[in-house]
Amino acid sequence: MSGSLSVVAFEGELNSIVREFLDFGGFDKTFQTFDAELQQKGKPLASPDVKSLSDQKLLAAQNEMMQLFHKGKRKVFFNMWEENLPITLRDGDSVAQKLEFYLNIYFAIYPIKFAKGQTEAEKNMAEFKQFLETRGATLSQTTEFLPFYALPFVPNAKSHPSYKELFTDSWIKDLEVRLEKFLTLALKSTPQPRLFDLYVSFAICHAPYARNNTEQ
């Protein structure tokens, strides 16, 4: 009896999760049939405007990435960039590629702009140089980015005519706005169904139990 009561208590939310998964997976006929049966049987369905667990996680990721941006934490920022943005977007979208390039410039000059010391400045610029030789190499023939390939070799970039704009508050603010808008769209464009999160949570919680049973 208690089991039935617990299901009834969350039935609307469970129906919403199933419906969300069918929609995400493109099961159009099943989705329509499910909707029709819910209506026919008078089953509850949680309001679609209820914020899903996935949405909350994406919002948290966006907020954390913006904080890392402000603090100049390049490594952690790009770890989250890779974790939260699909590779098809990062490698196939020109807006994402250009933004990633400018973000690398920002993190390269961050220690100089905010006076974090010579050691950190050299470290960040070396990481930028490595980026130019790897992921950044794809834009090496683009007129917009060509001047920045010399940035790691300029002794005093802050006063150099080609780069002094990068150190202005307006340039950084503009990049911040572009980043926030991009993350808002990119992270919410293909929200992961809550069923995925539930499965992952279940798998993590029961992984030790499963391993123990296998070993016995």
XYZ file of C-alpha atoms in Angstrom, residues 131-206:
76
model
C 46.801 26.962 -27.822
C 47.888 28.775 -30.988
C 49.927 25.752 -32.010
C 47.073 23.301 -31.390
C 43.367 24.208 -31.373
C 44.013 27.802 -32.377
C 45.911 26.781 -35.493
C 42.657 26.332 -37.412
C 42.116 30.099 -37.451
C 45.681 31.009 -38.407
C 44.638 32.025 -41.918
C 41.775 34.200 -40.710
C 42.493 37.918 -41.080
C 40.618 38.710 -37.870
C 42.955 36.591 -35.750
C 46.229 36.736 -37.654
C 47.748 39.587 -35.566
C 47.296 37.628 -32.340
C 49.701 34.880 -33.374
C 52.535 37.300 -32.625
C 51.185 38.233 -29.176
C 53.326 35.726 -27.194
C 56.480 37.237 -28.685
C 55.739 40.899 -27.917
C 57.693 42.121 -24.847
C 55.274 44.838 -23.740
C 51.901 43.950 -25.218
C 50.009 46.393 -23.004
C 51.514 49.398 -24.777
C 51.749 47.864 -28.245
C 49.451 49.613 -30.776
C 48.075 46.294 -32.044
C 47.175 44.941 -28.610
C 46.550 47.834 -26.224
C 42.783 47.657 -26.843
C 42.763 44.170 -25.293
C 43.675 45.711 -21.947
C 40.781 48.163 -21.860
C 37.825 47.611 -19.549
C 35.446 48.023 -22.482
C 37.038 45.153 -24.451
C 36.845 42.827 -21.456
C 33.267 43.856 -20.693
C 32.253 43.210 -24.288
C 33.821 39.745 -24.137
C 32.051 39.046 -20.848
C 28.670 39.939 -22.376
C 29.359 37.788 -25.436
C 30.364 34.849 -23.252
C 27.289 35.103 -21.047
C 24.934 35.292 -24.032
C 26.661 32.366 -25.714
C 26.495 30.167 -22.617
C 22.843 31.040 -22.065
C 21.991 29.836 -25.558
C 24.459 26.961 -25.876
C 23.844 25.328 -22.512
C 20.071 25.456 -22.846
C 19.771 24.632 -26.539
C 19.728 20.873 -25.929
C 18.819 20.308 -22.275
C 19.488 16.791 -21.099
C 16.371 14.916 -19.947
C 16.001 14.446 -16.216
C 15.847 10.690 -16.785
C 19.546 10.787 -17.730
C 20.420 12.502 -14.458
C 18.365 10.000 -12.477
C 20.079 7.088 -14.204
C 23.565 8.516 -13.632
C 22.779 9.168 -9.962
C 21.444 5.626 -9.571
C 24.453 4.116 -11.343
C 26.913 6.032 -9.176
C 25.119 5.129 -5.944
C 24.866 1.444 -6.823
